Coordinates of C-alpha atoms in Angstrom, one line a residue:
M1 CA -12.6 16.4 3.5
M2 CA -8.9 17.3 3.5
V3 CA -6.8 14.7 5.1
L4 CA -9.1 11.8 4.4
P5 CA -10.2 11.9 0.8
Y6 CA -13.0 9.5 -0.1
L7 CA -13.8 8.8 3.5
T8 CA -17.3 7.5 4.1
L9 CA -18.8 6.4 7.4
C10 CA -21.6 3.9 7.2
C11 CA -23.9 2.4 9.8
I12 CA -25.4 -0.9 8.8
G13 CA -28.1 -2.8 10.6
F14 CA -28.9 -6.4 10.1
D15 CA -32.0 -5.4 8.1
F16 CA -29.7 -3.9 5.6
C17 CA -30.7 -0.3 6.2
I18 CA -27.8 2.0 5.7
V19 CA -26.8 5.5 6.8
I20 CA -23.9 7.3 5.0
Y21 CA -22.0 10.3 6.2
P22 CA -21.2 12.7 4.7
P23 CA -24.3 12.7 2.5
H24 CA -22.4 13.5 -0.7
S25 CA -20.2 10.4 -0.3
K26 CA -21.5 7.8 -2.7
L27 CA -20.5 4.4 -3.8
T28 CA -22.0 2.5 -6.7
D29 CA -24.8 0.0 -6.2
K30 CA -22.3 -2.8 -6.8
E31 CA -19.8 -1.4 -4.3
T32 CA -22.5 -1.0 -1.7
T33 CA -23.7 -4.6 -2.2
V34 CA -20.1 -5.9 -1.9
Y35 CA -19.4 -4.4 1.5
L36 CA -22.9 -5.3 2.8
L37 CA -22.2 -8.9 2.0
F38 CA -18.8 -8.6 3.7
I39 CA -20.3 -7.3 6.9
F40 CA -22.9 -9.9 7.5
S41 CA -21.6 -13.1 6.2
P42 CA -19.3 -14.2 9.1
Y43 CA -21.2 -13.7 12.3
V44 CA -22.9 -16.9 13.3
G45 CA -22.3 -17.3 17.0
C46 CA -19.9 -14.3 17.1
L47 CA -21.1 -12.3 20.2
G48 CA -19.7 -9.1 21.5
D49 CA -17.6 -6.4 19.6
T50 CA -15.3 -7.3 16.7
Q51 CA -13.1 -5.1 14.5
F52 CA -11.6 -6.1 11.2
C53 CA -10.7 -4.8 7.8
F54 CA -11.6 -5.8 4.2
R55 CA -10.6 -4.6 0.7
F56 CA -12.5 -4.6 -2.6
R57 CA -12.1 -3.3 -6.1
R58 CA -13.6 -0.1 -7.4
S59 CA -16.2 -0.4 -10.1
P60 CA -14.5 -0.2 -13.5
G61 CA -14.9 2.9 -15.5
R62 CA -15.9 5.0 -12.6
K63 CA -14.5 8.5 -12.7
V64 CA -12.5 9.7 -9.7
S65 CA -12.5 13.3 -8.6
L66 CA -9.0 14.4 -7.6
C67 CA -7.8 17.4 -5.7
C68 CA -4.4 18.8 -6.7
F69 CA -3.6 19.6 -3.1
L70 CA -4.3 16.1 -2.0
D71 CA -2.3 14.7 -4.9
Q72 CA 0.6 16.8 -3.7
L73 CA 0.4 15.3 -0.2
D74 CA 0.0 11.8 -1.6
R75 CA 3.1 12.2 -3.8
D76 CA 5.2 13.1 -0.8
L77 CA 4.1 10.1 1.3
P78 CA 6.1 6.8 1.3
I79 CA 4.7 4.4 -1.4
Y80 CA 3.1 2.1 1.2
L81 CA 1.0 5.1 2.5
K82 CA -0.3 6.4 -0.8
K83 CA -4.0 6.2 -1.5
D84 CA -5.2 3.2 -3.5
T85 CA -6.8 4.3 -6.8
A86 CA -8.1 0.8 -7.7
Y87 CA -9.4 -0.4 -4.3
Y88 CA -11.4 0.6 -1.3
Y89 CA -10.5 -0.3 2.2
G90 CA -13.3 -1.1 4.6
Y91 CA -12.7 -0.7 8.4
V92 CA -15.4 -2.3 10.5
Y93 CA -16.6 -2.2 14.1
F94 CA -19.3 -4.9 14.5
R95 CA -21.5 -5.5 17.6
Q96 CA -23.8 -8.5 18.2
V97 CA -25.5 -8.9 21.6
R98 CA -28.6 -10.8 22.7
D99 CA -31.7 -8.7 22.9
K100 CA -35.0 -10.5 23.4
S101 CA -36.9 -7.3 22.6
L102 CA -35.9 -7.5 19.0
K103 CA -37.5 -9.8 16.5
R104 CA -34.3 -11.6 15.6
G105 CA -33.3 -11.9 19.3
Y106 CA -30.0 -10.0 18.7
F107 CA -28.9 -6.4 18.4
Q108 CA -26.6 -6.5 15.3
K109 CA -25.0 -3.4 13.9
S110 CA -21.8 -2.3 12.1
L111 CA -20.1 1.0 11.8
V112 CA -18.0 0.9 8.7
L113 CA -15.4 3.4 7.4
I114 CA -14.7 3.2 3.7
S115 CA -11.5 4.8 2.4
K116 CA -8.8 4.6 -0.2
L117 CA -6.2 5.1 2.5
P118 CA -4.4 2.1 4.1
Y119 CA -4.3 3.9 7.5
V120 CA -5.1 0.7 9.5
H121 CA -4.1 1.9 13.0
L122 CA -5.7 5.3 12.6
F123 CA -9.1 4.1 11.5
R124 CA -9.1 1.2 13.9
T125 CA -8.4 3.5 16.8
M126 CA -11.0 6.0 15.5
L127 CA -13.7 3.3 15.2
K128 CA -12.9 1.9 18.7
Q129 CA -13.4 5.4 20.1
I130 CA -16.7 6.4 18.4
A131 CA -18.5 3.1 17.6
P132 CA -19.6 2.1 21.1
E133 CA -21.0 5.5 21.8
Y134 CA -22.7 5.8 18.4
F135 CA -24.6 2.5 18.9
E136 CA -26.2 4.1 22.0
K137 CA -27.0 7.4 20.2
S138 CA -28.6 8.7 17.0
E139 CA -27.3 9.7 13.5
A140 CA -26.6 13.2 14.8
F141 CA -23.6 11.8 16.7
L142 CA -22.2 10.4 13.4
E143 CA -22.6 13.8 11.8
A144 CA -20.7 15.4 14.7
V145 CA -17.9 12.9 14.1
C146 CA -17.7 13.9 10.5
N147 CA -17.5 17.6 11.5
D148 CA -14.5 16.8 13.7
V149 CA -12.8 14.8 10.9
D150 CA -13.4 17.7 8.5
R151 CA -11.1 19.8 10.6
W152 CA -8.3 17.3 10.7
P153 CA -5.0 18.7 9.4
P154 CA -3.4 17.1 6.3
P155 CA -0.9 14.2 6.7
I156 CA 2.6 15.7 6.4
P157 CA 5.4 13.1 6.1
G158 CA 7.5 13.0 9.2
K159 CA 5.0 14.9 11.4
I160 CA 2.9 13.9 14.3
L161 CA -0.8 14.3 13.7
H162 CA -3.0 15.7 16.5
L163 CA -6.5 14.6 15.5
P164 CA -9.5 15.7 17.6
I165 CA -12.4 13.3 17.7
M166 CA -15.4 13.7 20.1
G167 CA -13.6 15.3 22.9
I168 CA -10.2 13.5 22.8
I169 CA -7.0 14.0 20.8
M170 CA -5.5 11.0 18.9
K171 CA -1.8 11.3 18.3
V172 CA -0.3 9.3 15.4
N173 CA 2.9 9.5 13.4
T174 CA 3.0 9.9 9.6
P175 CA 6.4 8.4 8.6
A176 CA 8.5 10.1 5.9
D177 CA 10.3 7.0 5.0
A178 CA 10.9 3.5 6.4
Q179 CA 11.5 4.8 9.9
I180 CA 10.4 2.7 12.8
S181 CA 8.5 4.7 15.5
M182 CA 9.4 3.9 19.1
A183 CA 7.3 6.5 20.9
L184 CA 4.1 6.8 18.8
P185 CA 2.2 4.4 16.6
T186 CA 2.2 5.2 12.9
V187 CA -1.1 5.6 11.0
H188 CA -0.7 2.3 9.2
E189 CA 1.0 -0.3 11.4
V190 CA -0.6 -3.4 12.8
D191 CA 0.6 -5.3 15.9
L192 CA 3.2 -7.3 14.0
F193 CA 4.3 -9.7 16.8
R194 CA 0.8 -10.5 17.9
C195 CA -0.1 -11.4 14.3
F196 CA 3.0 -13.5 13.6
C197 CA 3.2 -15.1 17.1
P198 CA 1.4 -18.3 16.0
V199 CA 3.9 -18.9 13.2
F200 CA 7.0 -16.8 14.1
F201 CA 9.3 -19.8 13.7
H202 CA 8.6 -19.4 10.0
I203 CA 8.6 -15.7 9.6
Q204 CA 11.6 -15.7 7.2
M205 CA 10.0 -18.2 4.9
L206 CA 6.7 -16.2 5.0
W207 CA 8.8 -13.1 4.1
E208 CA 10.1 -14.9 1.0
L209 CA 6.6 -16.0 -0.1
V210 CA 5.3 -12.4 0.2
L211 CA 8.4 -10.9 -1.5
L212 CA 7.9 -13.3 -4.4
G213 CA 4.2 -12.7 -4.8
E214 CA 3.3 -16.4 -4.2
P215 CA -0.4 -17.3 -3.8
L216 CA -1.1 -17.4 -0.1
V217 CA -4.2 -18.2 2.0
V218 CA -4.6 -17.4 5.7
M219 CA -7.3 -19.6 7.3
A220 CA -8.4 -18.1 10.6
P221 CA -11.3 -18.5 13.1
S222 CA -12.5 -14.9 12.8
P223 CA -12.4 -11.9 10.5
S224 CA -10.3 -10.1 13.0
E225 CA -7.5 -12.7 13.0
S226 CA -7.8 -13.1 9.3
S227 CA -7.5 -9.4 8.4
E228 CA -4.8 -8.6 10.9
T229 CA -2.6 -11.5 9.7
V230 CA -3.0 -10.6 6.0
L231 CA -2.1 -7.0 6.7
A232 CA 0.9 -8.1 8.7
L233 CA 2.1 -10.3 5.8
V234 CA 1.7 -7.4 3.3
S235 CA 3.6 -5.0 5.6
C236 CA 6.6 -7.4 6.2
I237 CA 8.3 -6.4 2.9
S238 CA 8.0 -2.7 3.6
P239 CA 9.4 -0.3 2.3
L240 CA 8.8 -2.4 -0.8
K241 CA 5.2 -2.2 -1.9
Y242 CA 3.2 -5.4 -2.2
C243 CA 2.0 -5.0 -5.8
S244 CA -0.5 -7.9 -6.1
D245 CA -4.0 -8.1 -4.8
F246 CA -4.6 -8.9 -1.2
R247 CA -7.9 -9.4 0.7
P248 CA -7.7 -9.2 4.5
Y249 CA -11.2 -10.8 4.7
F250 CA -12.4 -12.7 1.7
T251 CA -15.8 -14.4 1.5
I252 CA -17.8 -16.6 -0.9
H253 CA -19.9 -13.5 -1.7
D254 CA -16.9 -11.5 -3.1
S255 CA -17.2 -10.6 -6.7
E256 CA -13.8 -12.2 -7.4
F257 CA -14.7 -15.5 -5.7
K258 CA -14.9 -17.5 -9.0
E259 CA -11.8 -15.8 -10.4
Y260 CA -9.7 -16.7 -7.3
T261 CA -11.0 -20.2 -6.6
T262 CA -11.1 -21.7 -10.2
R263 CA -9.1 -24.8 -10.8
T264 CA -8.8 -24.3 -14.5
Q265 CA -5.7 -22.2 -14.1
A266 CA -2.9 -21.7 -11.6
P267 CA -3.8 -19.8 -8.4
P268 CA -3.2 -16.0 -8.9
S269 CA -0.6 -13.9 -7.1
V270 CA -3.0 -13.0 -4.2
I271 CA -3.0 -13.1 -0.4
L272 CA -6.5 -14.2 0.9
G273 CA -7.7 -14.1 4.5
V274 CA -10.7 -16.5 5.0
T275 CA -12.8 -17.9 7.8
N276 CA -15.5 -20.0 6.1
P277 CA -14.8 -23.8 6.4
F278 CA -15.9 -24.0 2.7
F279 CA -12.5 -22.6 1.7
A280 CA -10.5 -25.5 3.2
K281 CA -11.8 -27.6 0.3
T282 CA -12.2 -24.9 -2.3
L283 CA -8.6 -23.6 -1.9
Q284 CA -6.8 -26.9 -1.1
H285 CA -5.1 -26.7 -4.5
W286 CA -3.3 -23.5 -3.5
P287 CA 0.4 -24.0 -2.9
H288 CA 0.8 -22.1 0.4
I289 CA -1.7 -22.1 3.3
I290 CA -1.4 -20.7 6.8
R291 CA -3.7 -22.1 9.4
I292 CA -3.9 -20.1 12.6
G293 CA -5.9 -20.4 15.7
D294 CA -7.0 -17.7 18.1
I295 CA -4.4 -15.0 18.2
K296 CA -3.4 -14.6 21.9
L297 CA -0.2 -13.1 23.4
P298 CA 1.6 -16.1 24.8
G299 CA 2.4 -16.3 28.4
E300 CA 5.0 -18.9 27.6
V301 CA 7.3 -19.6 24.7
P302 CA 5.3 -20.9 21.8
K303 CA 6.1 -24.5 20.7
Q304 CA 7.8 -24.8 17.3
V305 CA 5.3 -25.9 14.6
K306 CA 6.8 -27.8 11.7
V307 CA 5.9 -27.0 8.1
K308 CA 3.3 -29.5 7.0
K309 CA 2.5 -31.0 3.7
L310 CA -0.5 -29.7 1.8
K311 CA -2.2 -33.1 1.7
N312 CA -2.5 -33.0 5.5
L313 CA -4.8 -30.0 5.3
K314 CA -8.2 -31.5 4.9
T315 CA -10.5 -29.2 6.8
L316 CA -10.4 -25.8 8.5
D317 CA -10.3 -27.7 11.8
S318 CA -6.8 -29.0 10.9
K319 CA -4.0 -28.1 13.3
P320 CA -2.5 -24.6 13.1
G321 CA 0.6 -24.4 11.0
V322 CA 2.1 -23.6 7.6
Y323 CA 1.1 -26.0 4.9
T324 CA 3.5 -25.8 1.9
S325 CA 6.1 -27.6 -0.2
Y326 CA 8.1 -24.4 -0.6
K327 CA 11.8 -24.7 0.2
P328 CA 13.3 -21.3 1.3
Y329 CA 16.2 -19.9 -0.7
L330 CA 17.9 -18.5 2.4
N331 CA 19.2 -20.3 5.5
K332 CA 17.0 -19.8 8.6
D333 CA 18.0 -16.9 10.8
E334 CA 18.0 -18.5 14.3
E335 CA 19.0 -15.2 16.0
I336 CA 15.7 -13.4 15.5
V337 CA 13.7 -16.5 16.8
K338 CA 15.9 -16.6 19.9
Q339 CA 15.5 -12.9 20.4
L340 CA 11.8 -13.1 20.3
Q341 CA 11.7 -16.2 22.5
K342 CA 13.8 -14.4 25.1
G343 CA 11.4 -11.5 24.9
V344 CA 8.5 -13.8 25.7
Q345 CA 10.4 -15.3 28.6
Q346 CA 11.2 -11.9 30.0
K347 CA 7.6 -10.7 29.4
R348 CA 8.8 -8.0 27.1
P349 CA 5.9 -5.8 26.0
T350 CA 4.3 -6.8 22.7
E351 CA 5.0 -3.3 21.3
A352 CA 8.7 -3.8 21.9
Q353 CA 8.5 -7.3 20.3
S354 CA 6.8 -5.7 17.2
V355 CA 9.5 -3.1 16.9
I356 CA 12.2 -5.8 17.0
L357 CA 10.3 -7.8 14.3
R358 CA 9.6 -4.8 12.1
R359 CA 13.3 -3.8 12.2
Y360 CA 14.3 -7.3 11.3
F361 CA 12.0 -7.3 8.3
L362 CA 13.1 -3.8 7.3
E363 CA 16.8 -4.7 7.4
L364 CA 16.2 -7.9 5.5
T365 CA 14.2 -6.1 2.8
E366 CA 16.7 -3.3 2.5
S367 CA 19.6 -5.8 2.2
F368 CA 17.7 -7.4 -0.7
I369 CA 16.6 -4.3 -2.5
I370 CA 19.8 -2.2 -2.2
P371 CA 21.7 -4.1 -4.9
L372 CA 18.7 -3.6 -7.3
E373 CA 18.6 0.1 -6.4
R374 CA 22.3 0.4 -7.1
Y375 CA 22.1 -1.4 -10.4
V376 CA 19.0 0.5 -11.6
A377 CA 20.7 3.8 -10.7
S378 CA 23.5 2.9 -13.1
L379 CA 21.0 2.8 -16.0
M380 CA 20.6 6.6 -15.7
P381 CA 22.4 8.5 -18.4
L382 CA 25.2 10.9 -17.2
Q383 CA 24.1 14.5 -16.8
K384 CA 26.7 15.6 -19.4
C385 CA 24.7 13.6 -22.0
I386 CA 21.7 15.9 -21.5
S387 CA 21.5 18.6 -24.3
P388 CA 19.0 21.4 -24.3
W389 CA 18.7 21.0 -28.1
K390 CA 17.9 17.3 -28.1
S391 CA 15.2 15.2 -26.5
P392 CA 16.1 13.8 -23.0
P393 CA 18.2 10.6 -23.4
Q394 CA 16.5 7.3 -22.6
L395 CA 17.3 5.0 -19.7
R396 CA 19.3 2.0 -20.6
Q397 CA 17.5 -1.4 -20.6
F398 CA 17.5 -3.6 -17.5
S399 CA 19.6 -6.7 -18.1
Q400 CA 19.1 -9.6 -15.8
D401 CA 22.5 -11.0 -16.7
D402 CA 24.3 -7.7 -16.0
F403 CA 22.5 -7.3 -12.7
M404 CA 23.5 -10.8 -11.6
K405 CA 27.1 -10.0 -12.4
T406 CA 27.0 -7.1 -9.9
L407 CA 26.0 -9.4 -7.0
E408 CA 29.4 -11.0 -6.6
K409 CA 31.0 -7.8 -5.3
A410 CA 28.0 -5.6 -4.4
G411 CA 25.3 -8.1 -3.3
P412 CA 23.3 -8.4 -0.1
Q413 CA 26.3 -9.9 1.7
L414 CA 27.5 -6.4 2.2
T415 CA 24.6 -5.6 4.6
S416 CA 23.3 -9.0 5.6
G417 CA 25.0 -12.0 7.3
L418 CA 22.4 -14.5 6.0
K419 CA 23.7 -17.2 3.8
G420 CA 21.8 -19.1 1.1
D421 CA 20.8 -19.0 -2.5
W422 CA 20.5 -15.2 -2.9
I423 CA 21.0 -15.6 -6.7
G424 CA 18.0 -18.0 -6.9
L425 CA 15.9 -15.6 -4.8
Y426 CA 16.7 -12.7 -7.2
R427 CA 15.9 -14.8 -10.3
H428 CA 12.5 -15.7 -8.8
F429 CA 11.8 -12.1 -7.7
L430 CA 12.6 -10.7 -11.2
K431 CA 9.6 -12.7 -12.5
S432 CA 7.2 -11.5 -9.8
P433 CA 4.6 -8.7 -9.8
N434 CA 6.4 -7.0 -6.9
F435 CA 9.5 -6.5 -9.1
D436 CA 7.4 -5.3 -12.0
G437 CA 5.6 -2.8 -9.8
W438 CA 8.9 -1.6 -8.1
F439 CA 10.7 -1.3 -11.4
R440 CA 7.9 0.6 -13.1
S441 CA 7.9 3.1 -10.2
R442 CA 11.7 3.5 -10.4
Q443 CA 11.5 3.9 -14.2
K444 CA 8.9 6.7 -13.8
E445 CA 11.0 8.5 -11.1
M446 CA 14.2 8.4 -13.2
T447 CA 12.4 9.4 -16.4
Q448 CA 10.9 12.4 -14.6
K449 CA 14.3 13.2 -13.2
L450 CA 15.7 13.3 -16.8
E451 CA 12.9 15.6 -17.9
A452 CA 13.7 17.9 -14.9
L453 CA 17.4 18.0 -15.8
H454 CA 16.4 18.7 -19.4
L455 CA 14.3 21.7 -18.2
E456 CA 17.3 23.0 -16.2
A457 CA 19.6 22.7 -19.2
L458 CA 17.1 24.8 -21.2
C459 CA 16.9 27.4 -18.5
N460 CA 20.7 27.8 -18.5
E461 CA 20.8 28.6 -22.2
N462 CA 20.4 32.1 -23.7
L463 CA 17.2 31.3 -25.5
V464 CA 16.6 34.8 -26.7
F465 CA 20.0 34.9 -28.4
W466 CA 19.2 31.5 -30.0
S467 CA 15.9 32.8 -31.4
Q468 CA 17.6 35.8 -33.0
K469 CA 19.8 33.4 -35.0
H470 CA 16.9 31.3 -36.2
T471 CA 13.8 31.7 -38.4
E472 CA 10.5 32.8 -37.1
V473 CA 9.1 29.3 -37.8
E474 CA 11.8 27.7 -35.7
T475 CA 11.3 30.3 -32.9
V476 CA 7.5 29.7 -32.8
D477 CA 8.2 26.0 -32.6
L478 CA 10.6 26.5 -29.7
V479 CA 8.0 28.6 -27.8
L480 CA 5.3 26.0 -28.2
K481 CA 7.6 23.2 -27.1
L482 CA 8.7 25.2 -24.0
K483 CA 5.1 25.9 -23.1
N484 CA 4.3 22.2 -23.4
K485 CA 7.3 21.5 -21.1
L486 CA 5.8 23.8 -18.5
L487 CA 2.5 22.0 -18.7
Q488 CA 4.2 18.6 -18.5
A489 CA 6.1 19.8 -15.4
D490 CA 2.8 20.7 -13.7
R491 CA 0.8 17.7 -14.9
E492 CA 3.4 15.1 -14.0
H493 CA 4.7 16.8 -10.9
L494 CA 8.3 16.8 -12.2
P495 CA 11.0 17.3 -9.5
V496 CA 11.8 20.9 -10.7
K497 CA 12.6 23.9 -8.5
T498 CA 10.1 26.7 -8.6
D499 CA 12.8 29.1 -9.6
T500 CA 13.6 27.0 -12.6
L501 CA 10.0 27.1 -13.8
K502 CA 9.9 30.9 -13.3
K503 CA 13.1 31.3 -15.2
L504 CA 11.7 29.3 -18.1
E505 CA 8.5 31.4 -18.1
T506 CA 10.7 34.5 -18.3
H507 CA 12.6 33.1 -21.3
I508 CA 9.4 32.3 -23.1
N509 CA 8.0 35.9 -22.5
D510 CA 11.3 37.5 -23.6
I511 CA 11.3 35.4 -26.8
I512 CA 7.6 36.3 -27.6
L513 CA 8.2 40.0 -26.9
A514 CA 11.1 40.0 -29.5
L515 CA 8.8 38.7 -32.2
P516 CA 6.7 40.8 -34.7
D517 CA 3.3 42.1 -33.3
D518 CA 1.2 39.6 -35.2
L519 CA 3.1 36.5 -34.0
R520 CA 3.4 38.0 -30.5
D521 CA -0.4 38.4 -30.1
I522 CA -1.0 34.8 -31.3
L523 CA 1.6 33.3 -29.0
L524 CA 0.4 35.3 -26.0
K525 CA -3.1 33.8 -26.5
T526 CA -1.9 30.3 -27.3
G527 CA -1.9 27.9 -24.3
T528 CA -0.3 24.6 -24.2
T529 CA -1.6 21.2 -25.2

């Protein structure tokens, strides 16, 4: 499959029989068991059709087959749309209806899509289209679906995808950056306002908790509400990637259950979505808990729910609200709350409310991250320091003190009117997994840029003239180094122009042709390491 690498469609019945398409798509026994347990654990008394999402770790040590073409596409996508190499996403359409003709008295079946891609909206829409019809038909229908998916075009950033599926065309947008689509849904977005509606008086505090990677539990009445709320939380710091683990729907059967519920150590940096009442007691030591009821679009302005103390959360039947002792660093933004309240009063469409909320989160995150981007960019050596005859210079070390000094004149106050303890928020963030993941990514990008500039500097030199002024040993060493540079550029996808690589290859060939026959033959046969 081109656009959807590692996509597997699974049909699971209550008797644990399983059908997998395409046939060559395989998960390990452990992975199969994990999602089977996910599918069947929550459905006591849950009648009708339900859709939700879950996430689980890949089995360690398992080799992954990668396609260079798909890697190229993945590299061009925004970081929050890249495939997840360590986890699978499971997208589920479950049906349970009474059927006296069956031994159990119920028809119970799930159609599950397993993928490494966080394309929540796309896969949810796809399952909603095909699952009801599949439940009435045979496995041949599922095979026909896979044949349609095989013909889907690759996801190109900034382009609208037209995806045929069983007689209809799905149109979705693949964003090239942090753009907010007004006309078409993007492949990954959830209904942000619908998810945050029960707690939207506290959205700014929840943004801080997610930004800082704080342990967070969402207690919900169903897998649908649980998974949608967790996905909304993770997306609220976009375009910053949430770098800790998150489980949209977490059960007692999950392989990380003991790891995440132990009391022998502090709760990990994880966002969990749960429905089992057992978790109300098991996770009551966690510092931040969101208790939500049924998610419904309000016909009237929601009443403000105060932040409650954790000791008041005794069971899953406790009143909806946010249970935490956390004190936000920033002052509350009353304007966004008033704007959303006004939208409810005026019966503004939920899609428009979600756009307002997404833009608010985007501007808040960008105001926070721009000072960090500006400071990290200053760690880059000047281009004049790059010499073709020396190794590329190293990035300067990140200094928390130096960064804090920049905030007085170039801090978030330049783009945000919010007041509060921005310094304290930054100090906390610099200790979080989200900062670590973001900084590692920026480090890699800048190091690759230095390597690319070093290659350009080499190409601009007269290397043949240089080789004529040096010994054969030095010339051979240069050729081998240049060949390794070419290999590195290909292996690490360095941001180098094609013309630059071709020019370097020409330099290498010209140097080799100027050498004696014996050395020339050896070097022409010698690859790179």
